């Protein structure tokens, strides 16, 4: 899990910094005491010198050199000692960080499994419920009042199915080791997803422009499909009637670049830091009443990008439009 790896590295770095600071402070103190003692002994040796001025001068020079050699030897030993301490604190720190984070990692893993299992268990009864309602809606013996009630139930069931699907996606796209990775062409996935959203765009009179350059990345195809689908769906949903959605894929020097831009209502700047949070929806009055959703789409998109060690960010201008930008490593 990338976030835990980053946390482990950060914690290790802190352990190294702390032990390096302690070790350096002690080394300075040791250096100070040892060189003072050395100086003292050399001064005493100088005072004990006998013989004529030339002999004493030579002996003094010799003692000076010896003093410098002894001082340098102390410095070299302290540097070696510090290097050994810092390197071993690095290894010990990494081990300790892993031990500290292990229970938290297990807990998150357990939570993820629970969400995955619960969503999975909910899928079967919801599918059964949906087909029963659909069958009942075709039954001529039901009154129109009963059918209206069933239609509203069907809508709720469909919403719940979407929610279950989103929760499953959230629990699935957290660990790269759990998904199949292959060489995928972003342009062809984008074109395929755009086609799937054709009817939705037509209904809202939204035009989808394609600026698709062939880009190959190592990725999980299903999740990349979901990423395009979520962002294109939002770009249509939150667009104005007759607006435009531009989908771009491009090769950059170090990574693949994806941009999904719309000419819609935009996102207020105060909401931008929160839109990737789970269940976050911008301004209930404009979102909840007009457009369906649970506020999970962008957090799924964020998890997918993180799963591929990429980056996602947004730029937006109110009443003018929103662009989602993504970098994915090759
Ligand atoms: P949902 O669309 O289900 O509400 P998302 O996580 O996909 O959930 O989006 C979170 C919120 O961000 C949405 O409620 C919407 O207000 C805002 N948002 C997302 N995409 C756009 C967009 N392209 N233009 C304007 N607002 C957007």
Short mmCIF file of C-alpha atoms and ligand atoms in Angstrom, two decimals:
data_model
loop_
_atom_site.label_atom_id
_atom_site.label_comp_id
_atom_site.label_asym_id
_atom_site.label_seq_id
_atom_site.Cartn_x
_atom_site.Cartn_y
_atom_site.Cartn_z
CA UNK A 1 0.00 0.00 0.00
CA UNK A 2 1.74 3.20 -1.14
CA UNK A 3 0.57 5.39 1.76
CA UNK A 4 1.92 2.92 4.34
CA UNK A 5 5.19 2.63 2.50
CA UNK A 6 5.49 6.45 2.59
CA UNK A 7 4.58 6.50 6.32
CA UNK A 8 7.19 3.80 7.04
CA UNK A 9 9.86 5.77 5.17
CA UNK A 10 8.90 9.00 6.96
CA UNK A 11 9.05 7.32 10.37
CA UNK A 12 12.42 5.76 9.51
CA UNK A 13 13.71 9.17 8.42
CA UNK A 14 12.63 10.61 11.79
CA UNK A 15 14.41 7.81 13.68
CA UNK A 16 17.58 8.50 11.66
CA UNK A 17 17.36 12.27 12.23
CA UNK A 18 16.87 11.83 16.00
CA UNK A 19 19.70 9.31 16.41
CA UNK A 20 21.99 11.36 14.14
CA UNK A 21 21.32 14.48 16.21
CA UNK A 22 22.03 12.65 19.50
CA UNK A 23 25.15 11.01 18.06
CA UNK A 24 26.49 14.31 16.65
CA UNK A 25 25.88 16.19 19.93
CA UNK A 26 27.71 13.42 21.88
CA UNK A 27 30.52 13.38 19.31
CA UNK A 28 31.02 17.15 19.64
CA UNK A 29 31.17 16.78 23.45
CA UNK A 30 33.61 13.82 23.17
CA UNK A 31 35.75 15.73 20.66
CA UNK A 32 35.84 18.74 22.96
CA UNK A 33 36.91 16.70 26.04
CA UNK A 34 39.45 14.55 24.17
CA UNK A 35 41.14 17.47 22.34
CA UNK A 36 41.28 19.44 25.60
CA UNK A 37 42.97 16.48 27.34
CA UNK A 38 45.32 16.06 24.37
CA UNK A 39 46.23 19.74 24.37
CA UNK A 40 46.88 19.55 28.10
CA UNK A 41 49.19 16.54 27.73
CA UNK A 42 51.11 18.17 24.85
CA UNK A 43 51.50 21.41 26.84
CA UNK A 44 52.85 19.38 29.77
CA UNK A 45 55.21 17.51 27.41
CA UNK A 46 56.40 20.85 25.97
CA UNK A 47 57.10 22.16 29.46
CA UNK A 48 59.20 19.09 30.21
CA UNK A 49 61.45 19.63 27.13
CA UNK A 50 65.16 19.94 27.82
CA UNK A 51 68.23 20.89 25.72
CA UNK A 52 69.24 23.93 23.68
CA UNK A 53 66.84 26.29 21.84
CA UNK A 54 67.26 24.52 18.44
CA UNK A 55 66.62 21.07 19.91
CA UNK A 56 63.64 22.43 21.86
CA UNK A 57 62.25 24.18 18.77
CA UNK A 58 62.49 20.92 16.75
CA UNK A 59 60.92 18.95 19.58
CA UNK A 60 58.13 21.54 19.84
CA UNK A 61 57.44 21.27 16.09
CA UNK A 62 57.41 17.49 16.41
CA UNK A 63 54.96 17.72 19.32
CA UNK A 64 52.73 20.13 17.32
CA UNK A 65 52.61 17.68 14.40
CA UNK A 66 51.85 14.81 16.76
CA UNK A 67 49.10 16.86 18.32
CA UNK A 68 47.51 17.56 14.90
CA UNK A 69 47.82 13.86 13.90
CA UNK A 70 46.19 12.78 17.19
CA UNK A 71 43.40 15.35 16.71
CA UNK A 72 42.76 14.16 13.14
CA UNK A 73 42.69 10.54 14.33
CA UNK A 74 39.98 11.51 16.85
CA UNK A 75 37.98 13.22 14.07
CA UNK A 76 38.28 10.21 11.73
CA UNK A 77 37.21 7.78 14.50
CA UNK A 78 34.25 9.98 15.41
CA UNK A 79 33.18 10.18 11.74
CA UNK A 80 33.39 6.36 11.41
CA UNK A 81 31.48 5.92 14.67
CA UNK A 82 28.77 8.37 13.56
CA UNK A 83 28.43 6.69 10.16
CA UNK A 84 28.03 3.29 11.84
CA UNK A 85 25.47 4.71 14.31
CA UNK A 86 23.46 6.48 11.58
CA UNK A 87 23.50 3.45 9.24
CA UNK A 88 22.48 1.03 11.99
CA UNK A 89 19.81 3.44 13.23
CA UNK A 90 18.51 3.47 9.65
CA UNK A 91 18.14 -0.33 9.62
CA UNK A 92 16.81 -0.46 13.17
CA UNK A 93 14.49 2.50 12.42
CA UNK A 94 13.02 0.78 9.37
CA UNK A 95 12.43 -2.40 11.40
CA UNK A 96 10.91 -0.43 14.28
CA UNK A 97 8.72 1.64 11.92
CA UNK A 98 7.41 -1.57 10.35
CA UNK A 99 6.63 -2.98 13.81
CA UNK A 100 4.86 0.22 14.90
CA UNK A 101 2.79 0.45 11.70
CA UNK A 102 1.96 -3.25 11.47
CA UNK A 103 -1.13 -3.20 13.75
CA UNK A 104 -2.48 -0.06 12.01
CA UNK A 105 -1.88 -1.62 8.60
CA UNK A 106 -3.66 -4.80 9.75
CA UNK A 107 -6.60 -2.77 11.03
CA UNK A 108 -6.94 -0.85 7.74
CA UNK A 109 -6.64 -4.12 5.82
CA UNK A 110 -9.36 -5.65 8.03
CA UNK A 111 -11.62 -2.63 7.47
CA UNK A 112 -11.04 -2.81 3.72
CA UNK A 113 -11.88 -6.52 3.72
CA UNK A 114 -15.03 -5.86 5.74
CA UNK A 115 -16.24 -3.18 3.30
CA UNK A 116 -15.42 -5.49 0.38
CA UNK A 117 -17.19 -8.49 1.93
CA UNK A 118 -20.24 -6.50 3.05
CA UNK A 119 -20.62 -4.89 -0.39
CA UNK A 120 -20.20 -8.25 -2.04
CA UNK A 121 -22.88 -9.82 0.20
CA UNK A 122 -25.27 -6.94 -0.56
CA UNK A 123 -24.96 -7.41 -4.31
CA UNK A 124 -26.99 -10.63 -4.56
CA UNK A 125 -30.11 -9.53 -2.61
CA UNK A 126 -30.10 -6.18 -4.42
CA UNK A 127 -29.96 -7.88 -7.81
CA UNK A 128 -32.81 -10.20 -6.75
CA UNK A 129 -34.83 -7.23 -5.47
CA UNK A 130 -34.28 -5.33 -8.70
CA UNK A 131 -35.41 -8.18 -10.95
CA UNK A 132 -38.47 -8.82 -8.77
CA UNK A 133 -39.47 -5.14 -9.01
CA UNK A 134 -38.85 -5.12 -12.76
CA UNK A 135 -41.03 -8.24 -13.18
CA UNK A 136 -43.77 -6.73 -10.99
CA UNK A 137 -43.72 -3.53 -13.06
CA UNK A 138 -44.68 -5.61 -16.09
CA UNK A 139 -47.60 -7.21 -14.20
CA UNK A 140 -50.87 -5.76 -15.50
CA UNK A 141 -52.81 -6.59 -12.32
CA UNK A 142 -50.90 -3.88 -10.36
CA UNK A 143 -52.62 -0.51 -10.07
CA UNK A 144 -50.83 2.61 -11.38
CA UNK A 145 -50.39 3.81 -7.77
CA UNK A 146 -48.62 0.55 -6.88
CA UNK A 147 -46.50 0.81 -10.03
CA UNK A 148 -45.44 4.35 -9.15
CA UNK A 149 -44.37 3.08 -5.76
CA UNK A 150 -42.45 0.23 -7.40
CA UNK A 151 -40.74 2.66 -9.81
CA UNK A 152 -39.55 4.75 -6.89
CA UNK A 153 -38.35 1.57 -5.15
CA UNK A 154 -36.51 0.54 -8.30
CA UNK A 155 -34.75 3.91 -8.39
CA UNK A 156 -33.64 3.46 -4.77
CA UNK A 157 -32.44 -0.07 -5.46
CA UNK A 158 -30.44 1.19 -8.46
CA UNK A 159 -28.87 3.90 -6.30
CA UNK A 160 -27.96 1.29 -3.70
CA UNK A 161 -26.43 -0.89 -6.41
CA UNK A 162 -24.31 2.08 -7.50
CA UNK A 163 -23.25 2.66 -3.91
CA UNK A 164 -22.33 -1.00 -3.44
CA UNK A 165 -20.40 -0.91 -6.72
CA UNK A 166 -18.49 2.20 -5.56
CA UNK A 167 -17.69 0.67 -2.15
CA UNK A 168 -16.41 -2.47 -3.85
CA UNK A 169 -14.25 -0.37 -6.18
CA UNK A 170 -12.87 1.57 -3.19
CA UNK A 171 -11.90 -1.62 -1.38
CA UNK A 172 -10.47 -3.20 -4.53
CA UNK A 173 -8.21 -0.42 -5.76
CA UNK A 174 -5.92 0.04 -2.78
CA UNK A 175 -3.08 -2.40 -3.33
CA UNK A 176 -1.14 -2.82 -6.58
CA UNK A 177 -0.27 -6.37 -5.55
CA UNK A 178 -4.00 -7.28 -5.68
CA UNK A 179 -4.64 -6.19 -9.28
CA UNK A 180 -3.46 -7.46 -12.65
CA UNK A 181 -1.12 -5.05 -14.40
CA UNK A 182 -0.59 -5.08 -18.16
CA UNK A 183 0.51 -2.72 -20.94
CA UNK A 184 -2.54 -0.58 -21.73
CA UNK A 185 -3.18 2.05 -24.34
CA UNK A 186 -4.81 5.07 -22.69
CA UNK A 187 -6.14 6.44 -25.99
CA UNK A 188 -8.11 3.30 -26.86
CA UNK A 189 -9.52 2.96 -23.31
CA UNK A 190 -10.56 6.63 -23.42
CA UNK A 191 -12.25 6.18 -26.82
CA UNK A 192 -14.09 3.08 -25.55
CA UNK A 193 -15.35 4.88 -22.41
CA UNK A 194 -16.38 7.98 -24.41
CA UNK A 195 -18.51 5.71 -26.60
CA UNK A 196 -20.19 4.21 -23.52
CA UNK A 197 -21.12 7.70 -22.34
CA UNK A 198 -22.51 8.69 -25.76
CA UNK A 199 -26.20 8.44 -24.77
CA UNK A 200 -25.69 10.29 -21.49
CA UNK A 201 -23.90 13.12 -23.37
CA UNK A 202 -26.59 13.23 -26.05
CA UNK A 203 -29.32 13.50 -23.39
CA UNK A 204 -27.58 16.56 -21.92
CA UNK A 205 -26.65 17.92 -25.38
CA UNK A 206 -23.00 17.81 -24.36
CA UNK A 207 -20.36 17.47 -27.07
CA UNK A 208 -17.34 15.25 -26.33
CA UNK A 209 -14.12 16.32 -28.04
CA UNK A 210 -11.32 13.77 -28.32
CA UNK A 211 -7.65 14.74 -28.38
CA UNK A 212 -6.26 11.28 -28.02
CA UNK A 213 -2.59 10.56 -28.54
CA UNK A 214 -1.44 6.92 -28.24
CA UNK A 215 0.18 6.43 -24.82
CA UNK A 216 1.11 3.07 -23.37
CA UNK A 217 1.40 2.59 -19.61
CA UNK A 218 1.73 -0.38 -17.27
CA UNK A 219 -1.61 -0.35 -15.53
CA UNK A 220 -4.69 -2.23 -14.44
CA UNK A 221 -7.04 -1.87 -17.42
CA UNK A 222 -10.32 -2.20 -15.47
CA UNK A 223 -9.37 0.52 -13.00
CA UNK A 224 -8.19 2.88 -15.77
CA UNK A 225 -11.53 2.32 -17.52
CA UNK A 226 -13.26 3.20 -14.25
CA UNK A 227 -11.06 6.31 -13.85
CA UNK A 228 -12.04 7.66 -17.29
CA UNK A 229 -15.66 6.70 -16.71
CA UNK A 230 -15.90 8.54 -13.37
CA UNK A 231 -14.31 11.72 -14.69
CA UNK A 232 -16.23 11.75 -17.98
CA UNK A 233 -19.48 11.01 -16.11
CA UNK A 234 -18.83 13.99 -13.80
CA UNK A 235 -17.80 16.22 -16.71
CA UNK A 236 -21.18 15.49 -18.36
CA UNK A 237 -23.24 15.57 -15.13
CA UNK A 238 -21.87 18.89 -13.91
CA UNK A 239 -21.75 20.52 -17.36
CA UNK A 240 -24.25 23.01 -18.69
CA UNK A 241 -26.63 21.93 -21.41
CA UNK A 242 -24.93 22.27 -24.77
CA UNK A 243 -21.51 22.34 -23.12
CA UNK A 244 -18.33 20.56 -24.15
CA UNK A 245 -16.17 17.87 -22.57
CA UNK A 246 -12.60 17.52 -23.83
CA UNK A 247 -10.75 14.27 -23.22
CA UNK A 248 -7.03 14.37 -23.84
CA UNK A 249 -4.26 11.79 -23.57
CA UNK A 250 -0.69 12.84 -24.24
CA UNK A 251 2.88 11.62 -23.93
CA UNK A 252 5.04 13.79 -21.74
CA UNK A 253 8.75 13.43 -21.06
CA UNK A 254 8.46 11.48 -17.82
CA UNK A 255 4.82 10.39 -17.71
CA UNK A 256 1.55 9.93 -19.48
CA UNK A 257 -0.80 12.90 -19.18
CA UNK A 258 -4.60 12.75 -19.09
CA UNK A 259 -6.87 15.78 -19.04
CA UNK A 260 -10.64 15.79 -18.77
CA UNK A 261 -12.02 19.28 -19.10
CA UNK A 262 -15.58 20.56 -19.10
CA UNK A 263 -17.38 23.84 -19.59
CA UNK A 264 -19.65 23.36 -16.59
CA UNK A 265 -20.48 25.01 -13.29
CA UNK A 266 -16.96 24.76 -11.82
CA UNK A 267 -16.01 23.95 -8.23
CA UNK A 268 -15.75 26.66 -5.53
CA UNK A 269 -12.11 27.07 -4.44
CA UNK A 270 -12.99 26.33 -0.78
CA UNK A 271 -14.33 22.89 -1.81
CA UNK A 272 -11.37 21.89 -3.97
CA UNK A 273 -9.21 20.54 -1.06
CA UNK A 274 -12.08 18.22 -0.04
CA UNK A 275 -13.48 16.85 -3.30
CA UNK A 276 -11.31 13.71 -3.22
CA UNK A 277 -12.60 12.83 0.28
CA UNK A 278 -15.07 9.98 0.63
CA UNK A 279 -18.74 11.00 0.58
CA UNK A 280 -17.88 14.65 -0.04
CA UNK A 281 -20.31 16.49 -2.28
CA UNK A 282 -20.07 20.15 -3.12
CA UNK A 283 -22.94 22.25 -1.85
CA UNK A 284 -25.89 19.95 -1.16
CA UNK A 285 -28.33 22.32 -2.82
CA UNK A 286 -26.63 22.18 -6.22
CA UNK A 287 -25.50 18.55 -6.10
CA UNK A 288 -27.86 16.38 -4.11
CA UNK A 289 -31.08 17.80 -5.48
CA UNK A 290 -30.08 17.93 -9.10
CA UNK A 291 -27.51 15.26 -9.72
CA UNK A 292 -27.38 11.76 -8.34
CA UNK A 293 -24.28 10.49 -6.60
CA UNK A 294 -22.77 9.59 -3.27
CA UNK A 295 -19.58 11.62 -3.40
CA UNK A 296 -17.47 8.52 -3.90
CA UNK A 297 -16.50 8.89 -7.58
CA UNK A 298 -13.53 11.20 -7.07
CA UNK A 299 -12.19 9.28 -4.07
CA UNK A 300 -12.24 6.14 -6.25
CA UNK A 301 -10.45 8.11 -9.00
CA UNK A 302 -7.87 9.24 -6.44
CA UNK A 303 -7.33 5.66 -5.18
CA UNK A 304 -6.87 4.43 -8.76
CA UNK A 305 -4.29 7.11 -9.54
CA UNK A 306 -2.49 6.40 -6.25
CA UNK A 307 -2.56 2.67 -7.05
CA UNK A 308 -0.53 3.52 -10.17
CA UNK A 309 1.83 5.87 -8.27
CA UNK A 310 0.47 8.78 -10.29
CA UNK A 311 -0.87 12.21 -9.46
CA UNK A 312 -4.30 13.79 -9.89
CA UNK A 313 -5.18 17.43 -9.46
CA UNK A 314 -7.92 19.80 -10.44
CA UNK A 315 -8.16 23.31 -11.79
CA UNK A 316 -11.53 25.00 -11.86
CA UNK A 317 -13.23 28.33 -12.45
CA UNK A 318 -16.76 28.92 -11.24
CA UNK A 319 -19.37 29.07 -14.02
CA UNK A 320 -16.62 28.50 -16.55
CA UNK A 321 -15.45 24.91 -16.18
CA UNK A 322 -13.33 22.29 -14.47
CA UNK A 323 -10.29 20.31 -15.62
CA UNK A 324 -8.96 17.17 -14.01
CA UNK A 325 -5.30 16.49 -14.75
CA UNK A 326 -3.54 13.16 -14.22
CA UNK A 327 0.06 12.03 -14.50
CA UNK A 328 0.72 8.31 -14.73
CA UNK A 329 4.23 6.87 -14.83
CA UNK A 330 5.15 4.87 -17.96
P1 LIG B 1 -20.62 12.56 -6.97
O1 LIG B 1 -20.48 13.03 -8.38
O2 LIG B 1 -21.19 11.23 -6.84
O3 LIG B 1 -21.28 13.57 -6.09
P2 LIG B 1 -17.75 12.71 -6.85
O4 LIG B 1 -16.81 12.19 -5.81
O5 LIG B 1 -17.58 12.22 -8.24
O6 LIG B 1 -19.18 12.41 -6.31
O7 LIG B 1 -17.63 14.28 -6.87
C1 LIG B 1 -17.62 15.01 -5.64
C2 LIG B 1 -18.19 16.39 -5.86
O8 LIG B 1 -17.30 17.17 -6.65
C3 LIG B 1 -19.51 16.36 -6.62
O9 LIG B 1 -20.58 16.31 -5.72
C4 LIG B 1 -19.50 17.66 -7.39
O10 LIG B 1 -20.13 18.67 -6.64
C5 LIG B 1 -18.02 18.00 -7.53
N1 LIG B 1 -17.56 17.74 -8.91
C6 LIG B 1 -16.93 16.62 -9.36
N2 LIG B 1 -16.62 16.74 -10.67
C7 LIG B 1 -17.04 17.95 -11.05
C8 LIG B 1 -17.01 18.69 -12.30
N3 LIG B 1 -16.46 18.16 -13.38
N4 LIG B 1 -17.53 19.93 -12.31
C9 LIG B 1 -18.07 20.47 -11.18
N5 LIG B 1 -18.15 19.85 -9.99
C10 LIG B 1 -17.64 18.60 -9.92
#
